[in-house]
Amino acid sequence: MITRGAKLSAQRVRELLDYNPETGDLIWIHPQSKRVSLGDVAGARHRATNAKSDRFNIGIDGVRYMAHRVIWLWMTGAWPKHEIDHRDQNGANNRWDNLREATKFQNAKNIATTARNTSGVKGVWFDKRSGKWVSEIRVDNKKKWLGLHETLEAAAAAYRAGVAKYHGEFGCPA
C-alpha cells in the first residue's frame, strides 16, 4: 500500500537516502535490503492504471511511499500539505525544479490532452453544426466558453489565452 505517511521523518529519510536535485534520483546510503547496494538508485518504476507516465515508489521501513513525496520531505523537512505536481507532466522526472506543491484543483490544471481529444489541441473541438472550432476551458470545475473560431489555430490561441488568464502558473496550454 502506498501511503502519504506522516510517521516517516525527514531525519530518517536523510539517514537512509541522499538526493540529487539535478537528476531527481534518491540514492541509498544505508540500504535496507540485501538486494540493494550502497549507491543504488532507490525506488521502483510504477504506472497507475489511469496515469499517462510512470512514477517511482520507494519502500522505507516496510512502507511504500511515492518518491516525489519523499523527496519533498528530504528537501523541505516536512510532508507536503497537498499534492506534488510535476511541472512537465512526467511523473518519473523528480528533479527538484520540476516539483511543486499544488492543491488537487491546481494539479488538475496541469494535465495534457487526453486520448479522447480529436483535434489534437487541448480545450478545442470541432462543431459540425456550425462548421467552426470551439474552445472551452474548465474553471472551478465548470466549463467556460471561449468562443467559436474559423480555424483550429485561432481556437488554440483562445485556449492558450484562457489558460494564462484562469490557470496561471499551473496551466497546461498544450
JSON list of C-alpha atoms in Angstrom, two decimals:
[
{"chain": "A", "resi": 1, "resn": "MET", "atom": "CA", "xyz": [0.00, 0.00, 0.00]},
{"chain": "A", "resi": 2, "resn": "ILE", "atom": "CA", "xyz": [1.30, 3.45, -0.88]},
{"chain": "A", "resi": 3, "resn": "THR", "atom": "CA", "xyz": [0.84, 5.94, 1.90]},
{"chain": "A", "resi": 4, "resn": "ARG", "atom": "CA", "xyz": [1.00, 9.68, 2.26]},
{"chain": "A", "resi": 5, "resn": "GLY", "atom": "CA", "xyz": [2.58, 8.82, 5.61]},
{"chain": "A", "resi": 6, "resn": "ALA", "atom": "CA", "xyz": [3.30, 11.16, 8.45]},
{"chain": "A", "resi": 7, "resn": "LYS", "atom": "CA", "xyz": [5.33, 8.69, 10.51]},
{"chain": "A", "resi": 8, "resn": "LEU", "atom": "CA", "xyz": [8.44, 8.92, 8.36]},
{"chain": "A", "resi": 9, "resn": "SER", "atom": "CA", "xyz": [10.61, 11.83, 9.43]},
{"chain": "A", "resi": 10, "resn": "ALA", "atom": "CA", "xyz": [12.99, 13.94, 7.39]},
{"chain": "A", "resi": 11, "resn": "GLN", "atom": "CA", "xyz": [15.79, 12.82, 9.69]},
{"chain": "A", "resi": 12, "resn": "ARG", "atom": "CA", "xyz": [15.06, 9.14, 8.95]},
{"chain": "A", "resi": 13, "resn": "VAL", "atom": "CA", "xyz": [14.91, 9.78, 5.20]},
{"chain": "A", "resi": 14, "resn": "ARG", "atom": "CA", "xyz": [18.25, 11.61, 5.30]},
{"chain": "A", "resi": 15, "resn": "GLU", "atom": "CA", "xyz": [19.80, 8.75, 7.31]},
{"chain": "A", "resi": 16, "resn": "LEU", "atom": "CA", "xyz": [18.86, 6.27, 4.58]},
{"chain": "A", "resi": 17, "resn": "LEU", "atom": "CA", "xyz": [18.98, 8.26, 1.36]},
{"chain": "A", "resi": 18, "resn": "ASP", "atom": "CA", "xyz": [20.79, 11.01, -0.44]},
{"chain": "A", "resi": 19, "resn": "TYR", "atom": "CA", "xyz": [19.01, 13.10, -3.08]},
{"chain": "A", "resi": 20, "resn": "ASN", "atom": "CA", "xyz": [20.44, 14.68, -6.21]},
{"chain": "A", "resi": 21, "resn": "PRO", "atom": "CA", "xyz": [18.20, 17.65, -7.11]},
{"chain": "A", "resi": 22, "resn": "GLU", "atom": "CA", "xyz": [19.69, 17.91, -10.61]},
{"chain": "A", "resi": 23, "resn": "THR", "atom": "CA", "xyz": [18.93, 14.31, -11.62]},
{"chain": "A", "resi": 24, "resn": "GLY", "atom": "CA", "xyz": [15.96, 13.67, -9.35]},
{"chain": "A", "resi": 25, "resn": "ASP", "atom": "CA", "xyz": [17.48, 10.44, -8.03]},
{"chain": "A", "resi": 26, "resn": "LEU", "atom": "CA", "xyz": [17.22, 9.20, -4.48]},
{"chain": "A", "resi": 27, "resn": "ILE", "atom": "CA", "xyz": [20.36, 7.18, -3.69]},
{"chain": "A", "resi": 28, "resn": "TRP", "atom": "CA", "xyz": [20.72, 4.58, -0.95]},
{"chain": "A", "resi": 29, "resn": "ILE", "atom": "CA", "xyz": [23.40, 5.48, 1.59]},
{"chain": "A", "resi": 30, "resn": "HIS", "atom": "CA", "xyz": [22.12, 2.88, 4.09]},
{"chain": "A", "resi": 31, "resn": "PRO", "atom": "CA", "xyz": [20.28, 0.18, 2.12]},
{"chain": "A", "resi": 32, "resn": "GLN", "atom": "CA", "xyz": [17.52, -1.68, 3.93]},
{"chain": "A", "resi": 33, "resn": "SER", "atom": "CA", "xyz": [17.69, -4.85, 1.86]},
{"chain": "A", "resi": 34, "resn": "LYS", "atom": "CA", "xyz": [20.38, -7.29, 0.78]},
{"chain": "A", "resi": 35, "resn": "ARG", "atom": "CA", "xyz": [19.10, -6.88, -2.79]},
{"chain": "A", "resi": 36, "resn": "VAL", "atom": "CA", "xyz": [20.12, -3.21, -2.73]},
{"chain": "A", "resi": 37, "resn": "SER", "atom": "CA", "xyz": [23.68, -1.90, -2.60]},
{"chain": "A", "resi": 38, "resn": "LEU", "atom": "CA", "xyz": [25.17, 1.32, -1.35]},
{"chain": "A", "resi": 39, "resn": "GLY", "atom": "CA", "xyz": [24.88, 3.90, -4.15]},
{"chain": "A", "resi": 40, "resn": "ASP", "atom": "CA", "xyz": [21.93, 2.25, -5.93]},
{"chain": "A", "resi": 41, "resn": "VAL", "atom": "CA", "xyz": [19.08, 4.44, -7.12]},
{"chain": "A", "resi": 42, "resn": "ALA", "atom": "CA", "xyz": [16.15, 3.94, -4.77]},
{"chain": "A", "resi": 43, "resn": "GLY", "atom": "CA", "xyz": [12.66, 3.09, -5.88]},
{"chain": "A", "resi": 44, "resn": "ALA", "atom": "CA", "xyz": [10.80, 1.06, -8.44]},
{"chain": "A", "resi": 45, "resn": "ARG", "atom": "CA", "xyz": [9.13, 2.43, -11.55]},
{"chain": "A", "resi": 46, "resn": "HIS", "atom": "CA", "xyz": [5.36, 2.10, -11.42]},
{"chain": "A", "resi": 47, "resn": "ARG", "atom": "CA", "xyz": [2.45, 3.18, -13.61]},
{"chain": "A", "resi": 48, "resn": "ALA", "atom": "CA", "xyz": [-1.04, 3.54, -12.18]},
{"chain": "A", "resi": 49, "resn": "THR", "atom": "CA", "xyz": [-3.86, 2.36, -14.42]},
{"chain": "A", "resi": 50, "resn": "ASN", "atom": "CA", "xyz": [-5.07, 5.89, -15.15]},
{"chain": "A", "resi": 51, "resn": "ALA", "atom": "CA", "xyz": [-1.66, 7.57, -15.35]},
{"chain": "A", "resi": 52, "resn": "LYS", "atom": "CA", "xyz": [-0.01, 8.71, -18.58]},
{"chain": "A", "resi": 53, "resn": "SER", "atom": "CA", "xyz": [3.52, 8.48, -17.19]},
{"chain": "A", "resi": 54, "resn": "ASP", "atom": "CA", "xyz": [5.48, 6.35, -14.77]},
{"chain": "A", "resi": 55, "resn": "ARG", "atom": "CA", "xyz": [6.20, 7.29, -11.17]},
{"chain": "A", "resi": 56, "resn": "PHE", "atom": "CA", "xyz": [8.65, 5.92, -8.65]},
{"chain": "A", "resi": 57, "resn": "ASN", "atom": "CA", "xyz": [7.66, 4.18, -5.43]},
{"chain": "A", "resi": 58, "resn": "ILE", "atom": "CA", "xyz": [10.10, 3.53, -2.65]},
{"chain": "A", "resi": 59, "resn": "GLY", "atom": "CA", "xyz": [9.93, 1.17, 0.32]},
{"chain": "A", "resi": 60, "resn": "ILE", "atom": "CA", "xyz": [11.17, 2.53, 3.62]},
{"chain": "A", "resi": 61, "resn": "ASP", "atom": "CA", "xyz": [10.81, 0.65, 6.91]},
{"chain": "A", "resi": 62, "resn": "GLY", "atom": "CA", "xyz": [8.27, -1.71, 5.33]},
{"chain": "A", "resi": 63, "resn": "VAL", "atom": "CA", "xyz": [6.02, 1.03, 3.94]},
{"chain": "A", "resi": 64, "resn": "ARG", "atom": "CA", "xyz": [5.81, 2.16, 0.31]},
{"chain": "A", "resi": 65, "resn": "TYR", "atom": "CA", "xyz": [5.86, 5.88, -0.47]},
{"chain": "A", "resi": 66, "resn": "MET", "atom": "CA", "xyz": [5.69, 7.88, -3.67]},
{"chain": "A", "resi": 67, "resn": "ALA", "atom": "CA", "xyz": [9.25, 9.02, -4.33]},
{"chain": "A", "resi": 68, "resn": "HIS", "atom": "CA", "xyz": [8.29, 12.61, -5.14]},
{"chain": "A", "resi": 69, "resn": "ARG", "atom": "CA", "xyz": [6.68, 12.95, -1.69]},
{"chain": "A", "resi": 70, "resn": "VAL", "atom": "CA", "xyz": [9.80, 11.50, -0.01]},
{"chain": "A", "resi": 71, "resn": "ILE", "atom": "CA", "xyz": [11.89, 13.98, -2.00]},
{"chain": "A", "resi": 72, "resn": "TRP", "atom": "CA", "xyz": [9.70, 16.83, -0.76]},
{"chain": "A", "resi": 73, "resn": "LEU", "atom": "CA", "xyz": [10.24, 15.63, 2.81]},
{"chain": "A", "resi": 74, "resn": "TRP", "atom": "CA", "xyz": [14.01, 15.30, 2.21]},
{"chain": "A", "resi": 75, "resn": "MET", "atom": "CA", "xyz": [14.29, 18.82, 0.73]},
{"chain": "A", "resi": 76, "resn": "THR", "atom": "CA", "xyz": [11.89, 20.80, 2.95]},
{"chain": "A", "resi": 77, "resn": "GLY", "atom": "CA", "xyz": [11.91, 18.81, 6.19]},
{"chain": "A", "resi": 78, "resn": "ALA", "atom": "CA", "xyz": [8.10, 18.48, 6.15]},
{"chain": "A", "resi": 79, "resn": "TRP", "atom": "CA", "xyz": [5.48, 16.40, 4.37]},
{"chain": "A", "resi": 80, "resn": "PRO", "atom": "CA", "xyz": [3.61, 18.32, 1.68]},
{"chain": "A", "resi": 81, "resn": "LYS", "atom": "CA", "xyz": [0.21, 19.58, 2.79]},
{"chain": "A", "resi": 82, "resn": "HIS", "atom": "CA", "xyz": [-1.29, 18.88, -0.63]},
{"chain": "A", "resi": 83, "resn": "GLU", "atom": "CA", "xyz": [-0.27, 17.02, -3.79]},
{"chain": "A", "resi": 84, "resn": "ILE", "atom": "CA", "xyz": [3.04, 17.25, -5.62]},
{"chain": "A", "resi": 85, "resn": "ASP", "atom": "CA", "xyz": [2.75, 18.42, -9.22]},
{"chain": "A", "resi": 86, "resn": "HIS", "atom": "CA", "xyz": [5.34, 17.59, -11.86]},
{"chain": "A", "resi": 87, "resn": "ARG", "atom": "CA", "xyz": [5.62, 20.77, -13.96]},
{"chain": "A", "resi": 88, "resn": "ASP", "atom": "CA", "xyz": [6.49, 18.85, -17.14]},
{"chain": "A", "resi": 89, "resn": "GLN", "atom": "CA", "xyz": [3.72, 16.25, -16.55]},
{"chain": "A", "resi": 90, "resn": "ASN", "atom": "CA", "xyz": [6.31, 13.46, -16.39]},
{"chain": "A", "resi": 91, "resn": "GLY", "atom": "CA", "xyz": [5.78, 11.64, -13.10]},
{"chain": "A", "resi": 92, "resn": "ALA", "atom": "CA", "xyz": [9.17, 9.95, -13.38]},
{"chain": "A", "resi": 93, "resn": "ASN", "atom": "CA", "xyz": [11.02, 13.28, -13.57]},
{"chain": "A", "resi": 94, "resn": "ASN", "atom": "CA", "xyz": [11.75, 14.03, -9.91]},
{"chain": "A", "resi": 95, "resn": "ARG", "atom": "CA", "xyz": [14.27, 16.83, -10.43]},
{"chain": "A", "resi": 96, "resn": "TRP", "atom": "CA", "xyz": [13.71, 19.45, -7.72]},
{"chain": "A", "resi": 97, "resn": "ASP", "atom": "CA", "xyz": [13.00, 22.24, -10.23]},
{"chain": "A", "resi": 98, "resn": "ASN", "atom": "CA", "xyz": [10.22, 20.07, -11.73]},
{"chain": "A", "resi": 99, "resn": "LEU", "atom": "CA", "xyz": [8.34, 19.55, -8.43]},
{"chain": "A", "resi": 100, "resn": "ARG", "atom": "CA", "xyz": [5.92, 21.94, -6.76]},
{"chain": "A", "resi": 101, "resn": "GLU", "atom": "CA", "xyz": [3.23, 21.64, -4.15]},
{"chain": "A", "resi": 102, "resn": "ALA", "atom": "CA", "xyz": [-0.28, 22.03, -5.52]},
{"chain": "A", "resi": 103, "resn": "THR", "atom": "CA", "xyz": [-3.86, 21.62, -4.42]},
{"chain": "A", "resi": 104, "resn": "LYS", "atom": "CA", "xyz": [-5.89, 18.94, -6.18]},
{"chain": "A", "resi": 105, "resn": "PHE", "atom": "CA", "xyz": [-7.50, 21.61, -8.39]},
{"chain": "A", "resi": 106, "resn": "GLN", "atom": "CA", "xyz": [-4.16, 23.21, -9.27]},
{"chain": "A", "resi": 107, "resn": "ASN", "atom": "CA", "xyz": [-2.68, 19.82, -10.11]},
{"chain": "A", "resi": 108, "resn": "ALA", "atom": "CA", "xyz": [-5.68, 19.01, -12.33]},
{"chain": "A", "resi": 109, "resn": "LYS", "atom": "CA", "xyz": [-4.96, 22.13, -14.41]},
{"chain": "A", "resi": 110, "resn": "ASN", "atom": "CA", "xyz": [-1.58, 20.70, -15.43]},
{"chain": "A", "resi": 111, "resn": "ILE", "atom": "CA", "xyz": [-2.90, 17.76, -17.45]},
{"chain": "A", "resi": 112, "resn": "ALA", "atom": "CA", "xyz": [-2.07, 17.15, -21.10]},
{"chain": "A", "resi": 113, "resn": "THR", "atom": "CA", "xyz": [-4.60, 16.34, -23.81]},
{"chain": "A", "resi": 114, "resn": "THR", "atom": "CA", "xyz": [-6.44, 13.08, -23.32]},
{"chain": "A", "resi": 115, "resn": "ALA", "atom": "CA", "xyz": [-6.81, 10.17, -25.72]},
{"chain": "A", "resi": 116, "resn": "ARG", "atom": "CA", "xyz": [-10.42, 11.26, -26.32]},
{"chain": "A", "resi": 117, "resn": "ASN", "atom": "CA", "xyz": [-9.27, 14.55, -27.84]},
{"chain": "A", "resi": 118, "resn": "THR", "atom": "CA", "xyz": [-9.82, 14.51, -31.61]},
{"chain": "A", "resi": 119, "resn": "SER", "atom": "CA", "xyz": [-8.49, 17.97, -32.51]},
{"chain": "A", "resi": 120, "resn": "GLY", "atom": "CA", "xyz": [-5.00, 17.40, -31.12]},
{"chain": "A", "resi": 121, "resn": "VAL", "atom": "CA", "xyz": [-5.30, 20.64, -29.14]},
{"chain": "A", "resi": 122, "resn": "LYS", "atom": "CA", "xyz": [-6.38, 20.71, -25.52]},
{"chain": "A", "resi": 123, "resn": "GLY", "atom": "CA", "xyz": [-9.66, 22.56, -24.96]},
{"chain": "A", "resi": 124, "resn": "VAL", "atom": "CA", "xyz": [-10.59, 22.62, -28.66]},
{"chain": "A", "resi": 125, "resn": "TRP", "atom": "CA", "xyz": [-13.15, 20.60, -30.64]},
{"chain": "A", "resi": 126, "resn": "PHE", "atom": "CA", "xyz": [-14.91, 20.88, -33.99]},
{"chain": "A", "resi": 127, "resn": "ASP", "atom": "CA", "xyz": [-18.63, 21.68, -34.01]},
{"chain": "A", "resi": 128, "resn": "LYS", "atom": "CA", "xyz": [-20.19, 20.04, -37.09]},
{"chain": "A", "resi": 129, "resn": "ARG", "atom": "CA", "xyz": [-23.40, 22.09, -36.86]},
{"chain": "A", "resi": 130, "resn": "SER", "atom": "CA", "xyz": [-21.65, 25.45, -37.11]},
{"chain": "A", "resi": 131, "resn": "GLY", "atom": "CA", "xyz": [-18.65, 24.23, -39.09]},
{"chain": "A", "resi": 132, "resn": "LYS", "atom": "CA", "xyz": [-16.37, 26.08, -36.66]},
{"chain": "A", "resi": 133, "resn": "TRP", "atom": "CA", "xyz": [-13.86, 25.26, -33.94]},
{"chain": "A", "resi": 134, "resn": "VAL", "atom": "CA", "xyz": [-14.97, 25.60, -30.33]},
{"chain": "A", "resi": 135, "resn": "SER", "atom": "CA", "xyz": [-12.61, 26.45, -27.49]},
{"chain": "A", "resi": 136, "resn": "GLU", "atom": "CA", "xyz": [-13.55, 25.87, -23.84]},
{"chain": "A", "resi": 137, "resn": "ILE", "atom": "CA", "xyz": [-11.71, 25.72, -20.53]},
{"chain": "A", "resi": 138, "resn": "ARG", "atom": "CA", "xyz": [-12.59, 24.36, -17.10]},
{"chain": "A", "resi": 139, "resn": "VAL", "atom": "CA", "xyz": [-12.63, 26.93, -14.32]},
{"chain": "A", "resi": 140, "resn": "ASP", "atom": "CA", "xyz": [-13.66, 25.86, -10.81]},
{"chain": "A", "resi": 141, "resn": "ASN", "atom": "CA", "xyz": [-14.87, 22.57, -12.27]},
{"chain": "A", "resi": 142, "resn": "LYS", "atom": "CA", "xyz": [-17.24, 24.30, -14.70]},
{"chain": "A", "resi": 143, "resn": "LYS", "atom": "CA", "xyz": [-16.84, 24.69, -18.46]},
{"chain": "A", "resi": 144, "resn": "LYS", "atom": "CA", "xyz": [-16.16, 28.25, -19.58]},
{"chain": "A", "resi": 145, "resn": "TRP", "atom": "CA", "xyz": [-16.94, 29.13, -23.19]},
{"chain": "A", "resi": 146, "resn": "LEU", "atom": "CA", "xyz": [-14.06, 30.75, -25.09]},
{"chain": "A", "resi": 147, "resn": "GLY", "atom": "CA", "xyz": [-15.87, 31.07, -28.40]},
{"chain": "A", "resi": 148, "resn": "LEU", "atom": "CA", "xyz": [-16.36, 29.79, -31.94]},
{"chain": "A", "resi": 149, "resn": "HIS", "atom": "CA", "xyz": [-13.42, 30.16, -34.31]},
{"chain": "A", "resi": 150, "resn": "GLU", "atom": "CA", "xyz": [-12.91, 29.83, -38.04]},
{"chain": "A", "resi": 151, "resn": "THR", "atom": "CA", "xyz": [-9.59, 27.97, -37.69]},
{"chain": "A", "resi": 152, "resn": "LEU", "atom": "CA", "xyz": [-8.03, 25.44, -35.36]},
{"chain": "A", "resi": 153, "resn": "GLU", "atom": "CA", "xyz": [-5.14, 27.85, -34.80]},
{"chain": "A", "resi": 154, "resn": "ALA", "atom": "CA", "xyz": [-7.49, 30.64, -33.65]},
{"chain": "A", "resi": 155, "resn": "ALA", "atom": "CA", "xyz": [-9.29, 28.27, -31.28]},
{"chain": "A", "resi": 156, "resn": "ALA", "atom": "CA", "xyz": [-5.95, 27.06, -29.89]},
{"chain": "A", "resi": 157, "resn": "ALA", "atom": "CA", "xyz": [-4.83, 30.67, -29.35]},
{"chain": "A", "resi": 158, "resn": "ALA", "atom": "CA", "xyz": [-8.08, 31.40, -27.48]},
{"chain": "A", "resi": 159, "resn": "TYR", "atom": "CA", "xyz": [-7.49, 28.36, -25.28]},
{"chain": "A", "resi": 160, "resn": "ARG", "atom": "CA", "xyz": [-3.89, 29.43, -24.53]},
{"chain": "A", "resi": 161, "resn": "ALA", "atom": "CA", "xyz": [-5.14, 32.90, -23.57]},
{"chain": "A", "resi": 162, "resn": "GLY", "atom": "CA", "xyz": [-7.75, 31.27, -21.31]},
{"chain": "A", "resi": 163, "resn": "VAL", "atom": "CA", "xyz": [-5.06, 29.16, -19.65]},
{"chain": "A", "resi": 164, "resn": "ALA", "atom": "CA", "xyz": [-2.96, 32.25, -18.95]},
{"chain": "A", "resi": 165, "resn": "LYS", "atom": "CA", "xyz": [-5.98, 34.12, -17.57]},
{"chain": "A", "resi": 166, "resn": "TYR", "atom": "CA", "xyz": [-7.66, 31.40, -15.49]},
{"chain": "A", "resi": 167, "resn": "HIS", "atom": "CA", "xyz": [-4.98, 28.83, -14.62]},
{"chain": "A", "resi": 168, "resn": "GLY", "atom": "CA", "xyz": [-1.83, 30.92, -14.25]},
{"chain": "A", "resi": 169, "resn": "GLU", "atom": "CA", "xyz": [1.38, 29.07, -13.45]},
{"chain": "A", "resi": 170, "resn": "PHE", "atom": "CA", "xyz": [-0.40, 25.71, -13.19]},
{"chain": "A", "resi": 171, "resn": "GLY", "atom": "CA", "xyz": [-1.96, 25.91, -16.65]},
{"chain": "A", "resi": 172, "resn": "CYS", "atom": "CA", "xyz": [-1.03, 23.48, -19.39]},
{"chain": "A", "resi": 173, "resn": "PRO", "atom": "CA", "xyz": [-1.54, 25.20, -22.74]},
{"chain": "A", "resi": 174, "resn": "ALA", "atom": "CA", "xyz": [-0.55, 22.14, -24.80]}
]
